[in-house]
Short mmCIF file of C-alpha atoms and ligand atoms in Angstrom, two decimals:
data_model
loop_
_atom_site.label_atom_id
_atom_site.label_comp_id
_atom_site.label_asym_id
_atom_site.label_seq_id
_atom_site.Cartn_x
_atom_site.Cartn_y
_atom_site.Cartn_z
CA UNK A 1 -9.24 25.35 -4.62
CA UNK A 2 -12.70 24.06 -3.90
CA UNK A 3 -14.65 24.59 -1.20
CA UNK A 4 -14.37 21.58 0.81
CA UNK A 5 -16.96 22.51 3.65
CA UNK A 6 -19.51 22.44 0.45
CA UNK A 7 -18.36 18.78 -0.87
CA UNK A 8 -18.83 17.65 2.77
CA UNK A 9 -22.31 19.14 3.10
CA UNK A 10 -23.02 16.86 -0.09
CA UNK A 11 -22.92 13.49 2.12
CA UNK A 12 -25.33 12.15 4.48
CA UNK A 13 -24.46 14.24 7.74
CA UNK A 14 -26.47 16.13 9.90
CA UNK A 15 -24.09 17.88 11.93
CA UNK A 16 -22.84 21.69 10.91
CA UNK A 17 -19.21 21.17 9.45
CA UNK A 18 -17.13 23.41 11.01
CA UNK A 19 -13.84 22.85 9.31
CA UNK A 20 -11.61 21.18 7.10
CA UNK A 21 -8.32 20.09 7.22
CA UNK A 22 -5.33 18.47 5.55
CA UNK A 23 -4.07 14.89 7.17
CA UNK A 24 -1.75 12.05 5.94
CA UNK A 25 0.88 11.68 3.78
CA UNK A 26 -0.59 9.29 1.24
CA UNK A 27 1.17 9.21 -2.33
CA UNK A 28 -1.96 8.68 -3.98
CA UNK A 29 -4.91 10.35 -2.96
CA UNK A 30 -5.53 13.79 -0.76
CA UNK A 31 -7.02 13.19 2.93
CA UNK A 32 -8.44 15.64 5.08
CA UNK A 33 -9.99 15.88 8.54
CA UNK A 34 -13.50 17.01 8.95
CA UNK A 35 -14.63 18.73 12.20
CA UNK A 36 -18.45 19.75 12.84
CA UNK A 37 -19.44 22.43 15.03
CA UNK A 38 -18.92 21.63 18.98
CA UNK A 39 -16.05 19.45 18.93
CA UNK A 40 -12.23 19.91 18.79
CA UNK A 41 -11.98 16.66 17.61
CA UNK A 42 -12.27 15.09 13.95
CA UNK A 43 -15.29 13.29 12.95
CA UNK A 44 -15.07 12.55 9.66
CA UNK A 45 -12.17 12.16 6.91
CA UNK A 46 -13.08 13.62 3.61
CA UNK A 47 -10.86 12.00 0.78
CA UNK A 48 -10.48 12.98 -2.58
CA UNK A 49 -9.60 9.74 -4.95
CA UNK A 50 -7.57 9.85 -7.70
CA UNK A 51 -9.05 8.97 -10.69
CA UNK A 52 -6.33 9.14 -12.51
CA UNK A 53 -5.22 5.92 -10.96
CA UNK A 54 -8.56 4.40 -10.07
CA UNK A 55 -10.06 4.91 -13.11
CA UNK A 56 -13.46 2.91 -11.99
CA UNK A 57 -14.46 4.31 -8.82
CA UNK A 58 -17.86 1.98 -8.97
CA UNK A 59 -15.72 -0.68 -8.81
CA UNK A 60 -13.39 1.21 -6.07
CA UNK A 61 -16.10 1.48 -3.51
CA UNK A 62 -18.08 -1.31 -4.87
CA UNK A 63 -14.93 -3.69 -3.73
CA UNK A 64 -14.74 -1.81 -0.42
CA UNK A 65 -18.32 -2.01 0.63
CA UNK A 66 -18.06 -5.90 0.02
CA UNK A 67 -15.24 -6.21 2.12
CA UNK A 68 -16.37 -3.79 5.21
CA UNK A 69 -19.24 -5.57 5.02
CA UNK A 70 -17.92 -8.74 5.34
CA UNK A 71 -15.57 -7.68 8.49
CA UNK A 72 -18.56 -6.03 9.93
CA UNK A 73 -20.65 -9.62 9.61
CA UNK A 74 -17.52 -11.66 11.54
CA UNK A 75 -17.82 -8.38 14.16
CA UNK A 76 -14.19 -6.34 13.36
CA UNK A 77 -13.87 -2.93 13.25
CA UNK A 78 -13.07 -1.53 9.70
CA UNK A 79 -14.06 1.39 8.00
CA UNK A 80 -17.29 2.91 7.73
CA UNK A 81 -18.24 5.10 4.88
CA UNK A 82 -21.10 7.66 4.58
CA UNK A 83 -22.99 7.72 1.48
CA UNK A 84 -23.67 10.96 -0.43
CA UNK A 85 -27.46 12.88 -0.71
CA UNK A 86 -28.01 10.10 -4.03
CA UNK A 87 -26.84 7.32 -1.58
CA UNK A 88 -23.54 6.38 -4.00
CA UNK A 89 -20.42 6.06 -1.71
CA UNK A 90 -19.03 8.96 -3.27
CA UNK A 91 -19.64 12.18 -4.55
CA UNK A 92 -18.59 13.31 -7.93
CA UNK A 93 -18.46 17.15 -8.53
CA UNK A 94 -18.11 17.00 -12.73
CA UNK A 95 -14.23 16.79 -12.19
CA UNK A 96 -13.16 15.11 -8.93
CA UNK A 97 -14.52 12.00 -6.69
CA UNK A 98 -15.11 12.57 -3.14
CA UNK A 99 -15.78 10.16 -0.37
CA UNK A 100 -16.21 10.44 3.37
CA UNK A 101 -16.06 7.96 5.95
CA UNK A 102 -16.11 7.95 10.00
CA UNK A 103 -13.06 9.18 11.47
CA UNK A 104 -11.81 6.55 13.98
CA UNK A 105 -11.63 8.19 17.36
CA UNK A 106 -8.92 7.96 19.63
CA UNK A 107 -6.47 6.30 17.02
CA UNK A 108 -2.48 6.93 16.83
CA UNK A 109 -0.79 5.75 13.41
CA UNK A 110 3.02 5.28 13.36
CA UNK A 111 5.22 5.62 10.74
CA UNK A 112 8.07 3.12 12.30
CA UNK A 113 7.07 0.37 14.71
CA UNK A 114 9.44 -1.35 17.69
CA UNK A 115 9.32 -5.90 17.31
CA UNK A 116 6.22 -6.22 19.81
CA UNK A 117 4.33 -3.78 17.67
CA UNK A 118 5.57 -5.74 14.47
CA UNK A 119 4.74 -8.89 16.05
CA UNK A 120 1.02 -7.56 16.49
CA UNK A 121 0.72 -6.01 13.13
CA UNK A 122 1.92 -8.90 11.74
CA UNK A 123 -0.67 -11.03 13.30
CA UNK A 124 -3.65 -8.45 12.37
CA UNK A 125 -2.89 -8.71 8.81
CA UNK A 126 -2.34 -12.56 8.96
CA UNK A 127 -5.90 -12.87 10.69
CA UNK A 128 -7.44 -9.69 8.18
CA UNK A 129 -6.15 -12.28 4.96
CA UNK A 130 -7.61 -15.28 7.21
CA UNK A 131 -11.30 -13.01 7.65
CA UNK A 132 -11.33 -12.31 3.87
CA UNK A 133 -10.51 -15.93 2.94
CA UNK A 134 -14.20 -16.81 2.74
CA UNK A 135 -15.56 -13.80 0.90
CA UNK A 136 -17.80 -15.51 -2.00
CA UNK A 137 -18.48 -12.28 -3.88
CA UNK A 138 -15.59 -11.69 -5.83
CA UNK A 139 -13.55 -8.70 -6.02
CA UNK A 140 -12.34 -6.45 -9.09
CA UNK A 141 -8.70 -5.87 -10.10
CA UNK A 142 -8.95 -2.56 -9.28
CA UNK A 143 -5.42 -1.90 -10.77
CA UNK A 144 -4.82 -5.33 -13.12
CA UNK A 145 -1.18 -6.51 -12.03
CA UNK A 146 -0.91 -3.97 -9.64
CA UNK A 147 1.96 -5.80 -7.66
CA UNK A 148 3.19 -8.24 -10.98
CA UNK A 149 6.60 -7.95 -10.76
CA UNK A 150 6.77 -8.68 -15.19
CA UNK A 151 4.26 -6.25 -15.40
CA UNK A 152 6.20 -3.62 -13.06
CA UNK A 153 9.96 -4.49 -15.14
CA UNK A 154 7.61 -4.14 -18.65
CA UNK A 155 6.38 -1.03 -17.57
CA UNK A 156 10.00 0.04 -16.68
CA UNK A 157 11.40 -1.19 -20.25
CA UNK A 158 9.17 1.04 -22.21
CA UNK A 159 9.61 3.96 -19.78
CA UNK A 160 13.30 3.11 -20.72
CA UNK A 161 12.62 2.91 -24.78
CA UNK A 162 10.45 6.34 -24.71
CA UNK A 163 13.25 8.16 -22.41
CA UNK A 164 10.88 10.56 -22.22
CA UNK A 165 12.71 13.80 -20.70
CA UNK A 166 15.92 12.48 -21.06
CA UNK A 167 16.70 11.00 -17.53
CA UNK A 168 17.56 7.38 -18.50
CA UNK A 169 21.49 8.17 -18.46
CA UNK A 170 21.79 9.20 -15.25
CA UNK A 171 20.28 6.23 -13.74
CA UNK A 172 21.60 3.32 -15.86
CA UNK A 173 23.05 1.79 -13.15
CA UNK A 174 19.96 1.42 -11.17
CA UNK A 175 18.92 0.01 -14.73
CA UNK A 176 21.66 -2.44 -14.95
CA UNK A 177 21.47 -3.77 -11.18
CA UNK A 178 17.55 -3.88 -11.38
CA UNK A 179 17.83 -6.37 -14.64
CA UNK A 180 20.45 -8.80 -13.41
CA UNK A 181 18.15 -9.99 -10.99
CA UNK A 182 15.03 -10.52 -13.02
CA UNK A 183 15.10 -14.01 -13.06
CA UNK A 184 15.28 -14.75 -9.24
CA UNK A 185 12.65 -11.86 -8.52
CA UNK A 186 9.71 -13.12 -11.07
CA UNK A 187 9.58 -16.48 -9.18
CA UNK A 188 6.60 -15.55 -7.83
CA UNK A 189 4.92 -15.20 -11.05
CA UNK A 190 6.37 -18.46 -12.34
CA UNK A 191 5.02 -20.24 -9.32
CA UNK A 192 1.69 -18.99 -9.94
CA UNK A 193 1.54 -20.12 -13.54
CA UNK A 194 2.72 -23.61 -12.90
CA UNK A 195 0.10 -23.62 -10.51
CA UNK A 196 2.11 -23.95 -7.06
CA UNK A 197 0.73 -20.86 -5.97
CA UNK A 198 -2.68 -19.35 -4.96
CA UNK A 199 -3.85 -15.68 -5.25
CA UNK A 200 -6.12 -14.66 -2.05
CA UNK A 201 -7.90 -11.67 -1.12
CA UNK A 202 -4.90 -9.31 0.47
CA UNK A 203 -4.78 -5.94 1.48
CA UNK A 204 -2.06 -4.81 -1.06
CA UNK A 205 -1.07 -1.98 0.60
CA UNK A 206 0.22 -2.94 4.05
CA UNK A 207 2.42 0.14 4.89
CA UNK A 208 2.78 0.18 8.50
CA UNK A 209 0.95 4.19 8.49
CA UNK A 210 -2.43 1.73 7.29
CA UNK A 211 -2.88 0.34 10.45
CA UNK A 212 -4.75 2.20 13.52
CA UNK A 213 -3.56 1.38 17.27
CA UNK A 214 -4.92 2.48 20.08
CA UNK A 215 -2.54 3.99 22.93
CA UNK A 216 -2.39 0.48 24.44
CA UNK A 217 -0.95 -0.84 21.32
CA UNK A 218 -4.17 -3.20 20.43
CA UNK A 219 -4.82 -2.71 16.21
CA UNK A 220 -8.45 -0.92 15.99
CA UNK A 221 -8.87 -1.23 12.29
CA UNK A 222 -7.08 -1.63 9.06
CA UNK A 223 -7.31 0.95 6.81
CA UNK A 224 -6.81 2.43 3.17
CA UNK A 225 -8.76 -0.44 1.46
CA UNK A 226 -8.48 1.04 -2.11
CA UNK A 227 -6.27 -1.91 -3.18
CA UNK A 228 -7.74 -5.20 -1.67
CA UNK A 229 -7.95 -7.46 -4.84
CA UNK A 230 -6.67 -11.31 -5.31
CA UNK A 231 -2.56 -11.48 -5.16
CA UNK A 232 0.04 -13.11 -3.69
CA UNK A 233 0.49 -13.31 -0.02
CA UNK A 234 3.58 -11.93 -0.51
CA UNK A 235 2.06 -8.55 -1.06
CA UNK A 236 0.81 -8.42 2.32
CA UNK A 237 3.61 -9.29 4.09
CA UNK A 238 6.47 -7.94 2.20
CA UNK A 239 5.17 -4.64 1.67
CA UNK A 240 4.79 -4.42 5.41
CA UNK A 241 8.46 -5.40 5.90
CA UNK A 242 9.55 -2.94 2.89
CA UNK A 243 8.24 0.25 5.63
CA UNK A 244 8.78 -1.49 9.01
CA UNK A 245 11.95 -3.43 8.65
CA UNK A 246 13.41 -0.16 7.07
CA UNK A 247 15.65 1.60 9.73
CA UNK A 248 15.11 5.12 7.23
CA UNK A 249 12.98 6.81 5.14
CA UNK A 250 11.09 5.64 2.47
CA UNK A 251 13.00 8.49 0.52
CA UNK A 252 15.45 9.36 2.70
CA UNK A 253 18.18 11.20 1.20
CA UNK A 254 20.95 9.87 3.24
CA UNK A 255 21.26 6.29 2.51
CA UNK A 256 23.57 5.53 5.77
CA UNK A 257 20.48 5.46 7.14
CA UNK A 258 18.67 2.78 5.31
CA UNK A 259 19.26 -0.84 6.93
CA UNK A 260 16.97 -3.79 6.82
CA UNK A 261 15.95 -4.69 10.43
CA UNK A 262 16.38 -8.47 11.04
CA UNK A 263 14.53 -8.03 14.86
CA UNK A 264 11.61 -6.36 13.00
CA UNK A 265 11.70 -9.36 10.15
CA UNK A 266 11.47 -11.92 12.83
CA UNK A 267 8.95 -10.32 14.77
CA UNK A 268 6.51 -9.57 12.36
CA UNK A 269 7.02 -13.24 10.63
CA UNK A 270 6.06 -14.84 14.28
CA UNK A 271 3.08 -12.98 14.08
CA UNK A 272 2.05 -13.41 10.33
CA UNK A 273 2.54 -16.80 10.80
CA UNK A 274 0.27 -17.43 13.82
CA UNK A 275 -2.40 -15.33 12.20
CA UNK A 276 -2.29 -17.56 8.73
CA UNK A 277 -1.84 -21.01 10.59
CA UNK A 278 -5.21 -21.62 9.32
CA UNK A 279 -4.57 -21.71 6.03
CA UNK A 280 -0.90 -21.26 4.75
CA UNK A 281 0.50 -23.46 2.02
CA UNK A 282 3.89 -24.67 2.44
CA UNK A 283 5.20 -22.87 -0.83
CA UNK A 284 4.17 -19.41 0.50
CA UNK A 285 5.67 -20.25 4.12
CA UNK A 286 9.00 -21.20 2.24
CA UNK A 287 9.24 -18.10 -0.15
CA UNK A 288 8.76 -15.59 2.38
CA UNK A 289 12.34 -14.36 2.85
CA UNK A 290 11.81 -13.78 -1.18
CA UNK A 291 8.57 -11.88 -0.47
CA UNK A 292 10.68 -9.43 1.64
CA UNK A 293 13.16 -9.15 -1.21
CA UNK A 294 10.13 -8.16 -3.97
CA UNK A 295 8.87 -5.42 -2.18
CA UNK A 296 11.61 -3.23 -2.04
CA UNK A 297 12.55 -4.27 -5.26
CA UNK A 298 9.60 -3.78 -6.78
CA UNK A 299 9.01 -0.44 -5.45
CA UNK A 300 12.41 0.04 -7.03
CA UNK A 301 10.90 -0.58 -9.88
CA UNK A 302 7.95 1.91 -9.76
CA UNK A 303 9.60 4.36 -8.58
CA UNK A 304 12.19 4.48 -10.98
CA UNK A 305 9.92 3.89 -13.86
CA UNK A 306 8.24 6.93 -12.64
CA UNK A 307 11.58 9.49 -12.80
CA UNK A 308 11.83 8.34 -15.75
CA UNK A 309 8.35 8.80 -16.91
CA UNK A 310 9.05 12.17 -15.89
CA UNK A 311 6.98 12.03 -12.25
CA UNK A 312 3.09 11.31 -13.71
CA UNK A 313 2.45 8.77 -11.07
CA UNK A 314 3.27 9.65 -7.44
CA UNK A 315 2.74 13.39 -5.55
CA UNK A 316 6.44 14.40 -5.41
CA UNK A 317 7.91 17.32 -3.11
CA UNK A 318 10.94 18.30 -5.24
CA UNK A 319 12.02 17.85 -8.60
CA UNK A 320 14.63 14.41 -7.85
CA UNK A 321 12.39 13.13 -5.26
CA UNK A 322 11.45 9.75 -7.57
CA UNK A 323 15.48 9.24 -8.21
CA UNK A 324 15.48 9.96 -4.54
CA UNK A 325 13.15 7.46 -3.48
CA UNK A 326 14.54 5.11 -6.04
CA UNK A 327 18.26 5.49 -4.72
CA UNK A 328 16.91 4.50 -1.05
CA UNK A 329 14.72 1.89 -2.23
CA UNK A 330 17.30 0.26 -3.89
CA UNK A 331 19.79 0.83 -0.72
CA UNK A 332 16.83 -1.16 1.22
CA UNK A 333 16.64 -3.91 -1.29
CA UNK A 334 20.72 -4.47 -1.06
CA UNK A 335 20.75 -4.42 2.78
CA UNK A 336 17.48 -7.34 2.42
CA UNK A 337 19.39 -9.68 -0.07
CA UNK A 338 22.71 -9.59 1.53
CA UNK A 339 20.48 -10.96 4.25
CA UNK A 340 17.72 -12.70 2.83
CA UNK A 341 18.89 -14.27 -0.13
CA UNK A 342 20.81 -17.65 1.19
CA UNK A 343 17.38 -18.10 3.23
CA UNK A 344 15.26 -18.57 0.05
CA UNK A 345 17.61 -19.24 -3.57
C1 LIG B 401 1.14 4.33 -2.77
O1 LIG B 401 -1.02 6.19 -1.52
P1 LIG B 401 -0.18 5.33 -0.67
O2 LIG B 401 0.96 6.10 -0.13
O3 LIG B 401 -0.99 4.59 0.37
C2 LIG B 401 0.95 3.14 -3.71
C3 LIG B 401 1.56 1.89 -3.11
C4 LIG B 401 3.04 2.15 -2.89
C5 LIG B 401 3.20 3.36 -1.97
C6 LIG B 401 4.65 3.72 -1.79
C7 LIG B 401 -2.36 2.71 -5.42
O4 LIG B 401 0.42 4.13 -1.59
O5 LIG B 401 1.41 0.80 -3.97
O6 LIG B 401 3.64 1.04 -2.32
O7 LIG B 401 2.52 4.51 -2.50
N1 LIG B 401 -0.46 2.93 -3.98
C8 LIG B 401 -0.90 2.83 -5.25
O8 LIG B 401 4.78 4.45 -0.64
O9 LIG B 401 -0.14 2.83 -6.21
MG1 LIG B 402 -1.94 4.36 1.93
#
């Protein structure tokens, strides 16, 4: 393993580090805390990003500086990076990227969140779309069709032709219910190329963990920032609902858990709605309920498409933990449309 004290030492910092270590439970890239001599708590939070998936990290932390910049100018907190010795935003040691940025003090994340804190996040990320609406630089796909649903169901066909290491038996069912919906679920995609509906600047990533509170409940600052890029609104606030409204795990194993939480739903919407007032199109207001329905199915999707890609995408824990994930994803998406669907089709 490298020596992460070194990498650190490579940024702009003039403290002594005094150790480093792991935090977060990201799928995609590893986090750590950084502590410098003197002080029990973090300072900084060294990340290492994988390249694997964003395969221009220029454009990675070029798109990020734009948009911290622009919060900073409008006076909201948001992340603050530190650049390395040759002043890029991150650090390349001939095999991995590195990048450190300011830890944010005194911040609690949850990883499940009670109406009143739904109703709040759903008005910070309503206002954080609203901020962003006026950026003029623009900014790069950093994954191109990162949440297009015909994209996602392509990318799940040929996983399905190559079968890969032979796991596309076991899960035909998951197959068969994902396809008998395609037609309802790439509305969104239709919309947009009949012209109904707009792509805006949205976080992409709007998992409840990617919001900071402080212990009065008030949002500090919005974080993991890899994926802001033009999409749908729906990204924003159906990938919220996919974690929050979600009464289990993301991959939890025992799918009695999994419900979709209709006091969470309504909370968060009241919110979302009062922090887009400003500029929300009729069309997107309407297809919300389907927005809610996407993002669990979607994630269906990837996740699937991943087992049976033989697990190249996502850190896993255990051999079935994609199927896993897939099997309580799906549960989620069920428990949404049995709800959901009347509202929208
Ligand atoms: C990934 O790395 P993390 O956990 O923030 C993924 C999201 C998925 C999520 C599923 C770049 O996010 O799109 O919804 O896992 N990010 C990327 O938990 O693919
Ligand atoms: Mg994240």
């Amino acid at each position: 393993m490298e020596n992460l004290i070194e990498i650190v030492s490579k940024f702009e910092i003039s403290e002594k580090i005094a150790d480093v270590k792991p935090m977060g439970e990201g799928l995609i890239n590893d986090t750590y805390k950084v502590f410098v001599a003197g002080s029990d708590k973090p300072k900084y939070v060294l990340q290492r990003i994988n390249n694997a998936i964003f395969q221009n990290v220029d454009m990675l932390m070029d798109n990020i500086n734009k948009v911290t910049t622009h919060l900073r100018k409008k006076g909201e907190n948001t992340l603050q990076f530190l650049p390395a010795k040759d002043k890029k935003l991150y650090y390349f040691d001939g095999s991995k990227y590195w990048r450190v940025m300011d830890f944010v003090p005194d911040s609690i994340t949850y990883q499940a969140v009670t109406p009143e804190y739904s109703y709040i996040a759903g008005k910070s990320f309503g206002e954080f779309e609203s901020l962003l609406s006026d950026m003029k630089e623009p900014l790069g796909e950093i994954i191109p069709d990162f949440h297009n649903i015909e994209f996602r169901l392509k990318q799940l066909r040929d996983a399905v032709a190559k079968d890969r290491v032979g796991r596309v038996k076991e899960v035909q069912y998951y197959l068969d219910e994902i396809f008998k919906r395609e037609a309802q679920m790439t509305l969104g995609e239709r919309l947009y190329r009949e012209g109904k509906l707009p792509k805006r600047v949205c976080h992409c990533d709007t998992k409840v963990n990617n919001m900071l509170f402080d212990k009065d409940g008030k949002v500090l600052c919005i974080i993991d920032l890899d994926t802001v890029m033009p999409s749908f609104i729906f990204s924003d606030y159906g990938d919220f609902l996919r974690t929050a409204a979600n009464t289990g795990l993301e991959d939890d194993p025992n799918l009695d858990n999994i419900d979709f939480n209709m006091e969470i739903y309504e909370a968060f919407t009241k919110g979302y709605l009062e922090g887009t007032k400003d500029f929300l199109l009729p069309i997107e207001k309407e297809n919300l309920p389907y927005a809610a329905m996407l993002f669990p199915y979607m994630q269906t999707v990837r996740f699937l498409a991943d087992y049976i890609n033989g697990d190249t995408y996502y850190k896993i824990k255990y051999p079935e933990h994609n199927l896993v994930r897939t099997k309580a994803q799906w549960r989620l998406f069920e428990r949404a449309e049995a709800k959901l669907f009347s509202l929208n089709f």
